[in-house]
Coordinates of C-alpha atoms in Angstrom, one line a residue:
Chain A
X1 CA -105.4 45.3 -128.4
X2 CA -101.8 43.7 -126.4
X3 CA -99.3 43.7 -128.5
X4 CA -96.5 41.3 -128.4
X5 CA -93.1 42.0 -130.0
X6 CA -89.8 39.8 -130.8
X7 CA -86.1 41.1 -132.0
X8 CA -84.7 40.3 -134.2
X9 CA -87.1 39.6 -137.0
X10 CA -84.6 37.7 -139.0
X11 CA -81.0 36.3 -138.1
X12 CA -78.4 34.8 -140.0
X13 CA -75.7 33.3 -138.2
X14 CA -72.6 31.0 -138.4
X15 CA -72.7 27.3 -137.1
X16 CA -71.3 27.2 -133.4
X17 CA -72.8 31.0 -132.3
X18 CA -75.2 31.7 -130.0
X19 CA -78.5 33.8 -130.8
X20 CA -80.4 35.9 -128.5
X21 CA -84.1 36.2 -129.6
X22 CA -86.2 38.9 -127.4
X23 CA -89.7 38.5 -126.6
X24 CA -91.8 41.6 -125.4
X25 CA -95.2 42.5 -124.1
X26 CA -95.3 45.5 -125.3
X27 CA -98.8 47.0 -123.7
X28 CA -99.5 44.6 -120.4
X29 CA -98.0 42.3 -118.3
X30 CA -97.3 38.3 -118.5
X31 CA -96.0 36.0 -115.7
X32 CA -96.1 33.4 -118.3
X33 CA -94.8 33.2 -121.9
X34 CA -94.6 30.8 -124.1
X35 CA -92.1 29.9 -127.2
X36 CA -93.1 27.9 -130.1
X37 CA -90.9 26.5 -133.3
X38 CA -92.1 25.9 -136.9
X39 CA -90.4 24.2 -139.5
X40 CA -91.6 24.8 -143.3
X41 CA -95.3 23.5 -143.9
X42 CA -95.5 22.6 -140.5
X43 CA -97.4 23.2 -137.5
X44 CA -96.3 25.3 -134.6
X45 CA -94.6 23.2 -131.9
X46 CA -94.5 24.4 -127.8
X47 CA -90.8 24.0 -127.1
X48 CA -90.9 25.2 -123.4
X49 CA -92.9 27.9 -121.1
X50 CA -91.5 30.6 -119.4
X51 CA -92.0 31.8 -116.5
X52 CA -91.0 34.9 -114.1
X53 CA -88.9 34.6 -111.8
X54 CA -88.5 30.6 -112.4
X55 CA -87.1 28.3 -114.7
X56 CA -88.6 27.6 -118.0
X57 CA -90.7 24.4 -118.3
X58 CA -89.2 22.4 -121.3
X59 CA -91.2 19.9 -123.5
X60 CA -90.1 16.5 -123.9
X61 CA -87.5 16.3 -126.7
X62 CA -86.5 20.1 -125.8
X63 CA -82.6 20.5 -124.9
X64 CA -82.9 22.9 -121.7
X65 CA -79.0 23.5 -122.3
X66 CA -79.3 24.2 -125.6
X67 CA -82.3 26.7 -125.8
X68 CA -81.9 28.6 -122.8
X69 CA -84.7 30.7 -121.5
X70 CA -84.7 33.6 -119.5
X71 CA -88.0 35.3 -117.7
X72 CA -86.1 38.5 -116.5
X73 CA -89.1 41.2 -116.3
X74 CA -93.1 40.8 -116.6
X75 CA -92.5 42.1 -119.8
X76 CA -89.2 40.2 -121.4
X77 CA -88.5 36.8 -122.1
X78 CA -85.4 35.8 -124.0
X79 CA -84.8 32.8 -125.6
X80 CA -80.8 31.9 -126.2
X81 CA -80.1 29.4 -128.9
X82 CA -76.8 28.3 -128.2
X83 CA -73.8 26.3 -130.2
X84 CA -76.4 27.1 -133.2
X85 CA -76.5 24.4 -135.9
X86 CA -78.0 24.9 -139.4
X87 CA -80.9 21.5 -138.0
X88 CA -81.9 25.0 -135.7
X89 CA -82.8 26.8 -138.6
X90 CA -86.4 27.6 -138.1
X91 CA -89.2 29.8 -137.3
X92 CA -89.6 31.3 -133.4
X93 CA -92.6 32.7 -132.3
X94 CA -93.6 33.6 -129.0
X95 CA -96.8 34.4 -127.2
X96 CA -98.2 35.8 -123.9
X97 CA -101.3 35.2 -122.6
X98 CA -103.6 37.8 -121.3
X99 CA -107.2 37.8 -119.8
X100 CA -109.6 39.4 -122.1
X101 CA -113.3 39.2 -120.2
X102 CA -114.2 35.4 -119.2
X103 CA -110.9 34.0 -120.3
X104 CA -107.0 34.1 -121.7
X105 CA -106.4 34.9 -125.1
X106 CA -103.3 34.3 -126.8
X107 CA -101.5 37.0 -128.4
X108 CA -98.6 36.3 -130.4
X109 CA -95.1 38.1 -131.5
X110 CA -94.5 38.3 -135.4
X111 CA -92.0 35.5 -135.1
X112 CA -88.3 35.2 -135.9
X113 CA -86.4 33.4 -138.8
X114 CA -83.4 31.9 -137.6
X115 CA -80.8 30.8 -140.7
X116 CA -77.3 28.8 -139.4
X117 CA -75.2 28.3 -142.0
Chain B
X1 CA -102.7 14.2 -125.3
X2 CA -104.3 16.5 -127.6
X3 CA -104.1 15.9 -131.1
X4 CA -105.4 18.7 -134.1
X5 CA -106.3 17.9 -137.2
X6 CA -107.0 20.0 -140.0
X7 CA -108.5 19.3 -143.4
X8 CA -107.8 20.0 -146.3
X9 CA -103.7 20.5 -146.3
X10 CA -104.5 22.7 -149.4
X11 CA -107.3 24.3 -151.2
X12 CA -107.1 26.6 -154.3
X13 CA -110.3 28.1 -155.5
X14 CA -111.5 31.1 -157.5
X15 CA -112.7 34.1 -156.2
X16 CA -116.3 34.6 -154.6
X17 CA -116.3 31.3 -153.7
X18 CA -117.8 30.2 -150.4
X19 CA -115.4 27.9 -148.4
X20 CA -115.3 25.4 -145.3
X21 CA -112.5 24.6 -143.4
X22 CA -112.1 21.9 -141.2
X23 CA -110.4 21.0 -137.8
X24 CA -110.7 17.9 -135.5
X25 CA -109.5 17.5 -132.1
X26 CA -108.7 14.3 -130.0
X27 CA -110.0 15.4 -126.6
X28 CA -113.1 17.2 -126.1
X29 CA -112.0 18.9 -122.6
X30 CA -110.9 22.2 -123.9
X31 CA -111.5 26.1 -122.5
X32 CA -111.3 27.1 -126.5
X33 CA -110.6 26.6 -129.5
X34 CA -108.8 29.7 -131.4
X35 CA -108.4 30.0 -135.6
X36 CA -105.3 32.3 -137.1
X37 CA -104.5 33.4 -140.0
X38 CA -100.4 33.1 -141.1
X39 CA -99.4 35.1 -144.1
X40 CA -96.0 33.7 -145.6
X41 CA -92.9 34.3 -143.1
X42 CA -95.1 36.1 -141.0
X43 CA -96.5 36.0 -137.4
X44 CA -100.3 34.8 -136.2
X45 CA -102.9 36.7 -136.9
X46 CA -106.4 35.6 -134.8
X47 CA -109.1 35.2 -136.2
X48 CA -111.6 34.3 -134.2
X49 CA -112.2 33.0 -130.4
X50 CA -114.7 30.7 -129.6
X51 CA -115.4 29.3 -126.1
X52 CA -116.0 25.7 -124.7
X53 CA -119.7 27.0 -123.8
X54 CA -120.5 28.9 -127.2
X55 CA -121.5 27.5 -130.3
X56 CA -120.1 30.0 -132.9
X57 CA -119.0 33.1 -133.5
X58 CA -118.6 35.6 -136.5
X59 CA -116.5 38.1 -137.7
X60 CA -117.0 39.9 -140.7
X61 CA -117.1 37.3 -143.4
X62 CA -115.7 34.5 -141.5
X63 CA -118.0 32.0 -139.1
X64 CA -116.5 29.9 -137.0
X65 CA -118.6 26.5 -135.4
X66 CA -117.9 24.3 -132.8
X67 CA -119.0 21.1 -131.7
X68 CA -117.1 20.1 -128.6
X69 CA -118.6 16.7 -127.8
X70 CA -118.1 15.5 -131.4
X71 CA -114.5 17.2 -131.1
X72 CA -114.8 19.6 -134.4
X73 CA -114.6 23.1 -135.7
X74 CA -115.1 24.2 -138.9
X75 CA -114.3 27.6 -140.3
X76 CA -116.6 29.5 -142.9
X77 CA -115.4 32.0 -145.3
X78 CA -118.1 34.0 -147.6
X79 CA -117.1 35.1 -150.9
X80 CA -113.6 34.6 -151.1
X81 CA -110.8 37.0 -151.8
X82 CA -107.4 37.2 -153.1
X83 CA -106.7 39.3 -150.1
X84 CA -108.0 35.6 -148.0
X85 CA -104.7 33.8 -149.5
X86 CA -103.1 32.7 -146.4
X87 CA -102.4 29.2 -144.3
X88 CA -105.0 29.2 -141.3
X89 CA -104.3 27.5 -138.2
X90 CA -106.5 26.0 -135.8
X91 CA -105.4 25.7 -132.0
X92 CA -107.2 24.5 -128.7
X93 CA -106.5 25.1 -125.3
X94 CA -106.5 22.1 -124.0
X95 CA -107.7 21.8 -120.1
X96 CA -105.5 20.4 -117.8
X97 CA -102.3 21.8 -119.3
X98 CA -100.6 25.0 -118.8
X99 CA -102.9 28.4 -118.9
X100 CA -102.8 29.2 -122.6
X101 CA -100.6 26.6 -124.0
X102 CA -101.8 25.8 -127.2
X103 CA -102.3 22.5 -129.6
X104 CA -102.2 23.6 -133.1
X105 CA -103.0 21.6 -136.4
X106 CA -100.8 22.0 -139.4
X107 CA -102.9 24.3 -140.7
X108 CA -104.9 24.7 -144.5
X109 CA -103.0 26.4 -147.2
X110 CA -105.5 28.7 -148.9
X111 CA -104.8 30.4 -152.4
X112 CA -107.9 32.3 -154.1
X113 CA -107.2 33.6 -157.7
X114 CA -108.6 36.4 -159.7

């Protein structure tokens, strides 16, 4: 089946730095990618889609300048948390889409925690 | 906008038991709805697929339903496990909105002891 990976798994980082989280396909190819957020006992939220070889798409309440979004490669999306402050502390998962028969499954990375301190 | 629900938040039960879990969604105009499994910390695991067009669909011990007009999905799992201890998420893919972006509900906590 695709795989999707992310890097880092974990991150730890001081209040103020920026974090780079990778997002691969590892085994096909996807024009679109998406990057979701989850706080503790919550549900997973869409922050923004990417796309390559255009800007991201941001949902509403998403800072565009503050989670920056690159689409670089059919295979790579990176997602930059910048200034990082410890209300980013959260879980990041990503996902690619790919069609499987009829239709587009979802396949999605193993996530990574993000700590600010 | 699309709106998931899942009931119950939490369920603890013993082992062998046979177990329904429940998801409701606002708007019926989907291409399909899609339960995961999340261990702790972890990624998504899928579970199951179903499409707008199919009723259910099985996997092993779990059976997923869905009934789009009535905007409902309820997931079956047979003679519980330890091993099934895990939050499971329901998501739709809602039509109309970006190809594969997903609506997900906050998920059912599930813990099955010895």
């Amino acid at each position: 089946g695709a795989v999707v990976s992310q890097h880092p798994s974990w991150v730890i980082c001081k209040s103020g730095t920026s974090v780079k989280i990778e997002c691969r396909s590892l085994d096909f190819q996807a024009t679109t990618m998406f990057w979701y957020r989850q706080f503790p006992k919550q549900s997973l939220m869409l922050m923004a889609t990417s796309n390559e070889g255009s800007k991201a798409t941001y949902e509403q309440g998403v800072e565009k300048d503050k989670f920056l979004i690159n689409h670089a490669s059919l295979t790579l999306s990176t997602l930059t948390v910048t200034s990082a402050h410890p209300e980013d502390s959260s879980f990041y998962i990503c996902s690619a889409p790919l069609r499987t028969g009829y239709y587009n499954e979802q396949f999605f990375g193993p996530g990574t925690r993000l700590t600010v301190l | 906008k699309q709106e998931v629900t899942q009931i119950p938040a939490a369920l603890s039960v013993p082992e062998g038991e046979n177990l329904v879990l429940n998801c409701s969604f606002t708007d019926s105009a989907i291409y399909n709805l899609q339960w995961f499994r999340q261990d702790p910390g972890k990624g998504l695991t899928s579970l199951l697929l179903i499409q707008s067009s199919q009723r259910e669909q099985t996997s092993g011990r779990l059976n997923a339903s869905l009934d789009k007009s009535s905007g409902r999905s309820t997931l079956y799992i047979a003679a519980s496990q330890p091993g099934d201890s895990a939050t499971y998420l329901c998501a739709v893919h809602h039509r109309g909105s970006t190809l594969g972006r997903l609506y997900f509900g906050r998920g059912t906590q599930l813990t099955v002891w010895p």
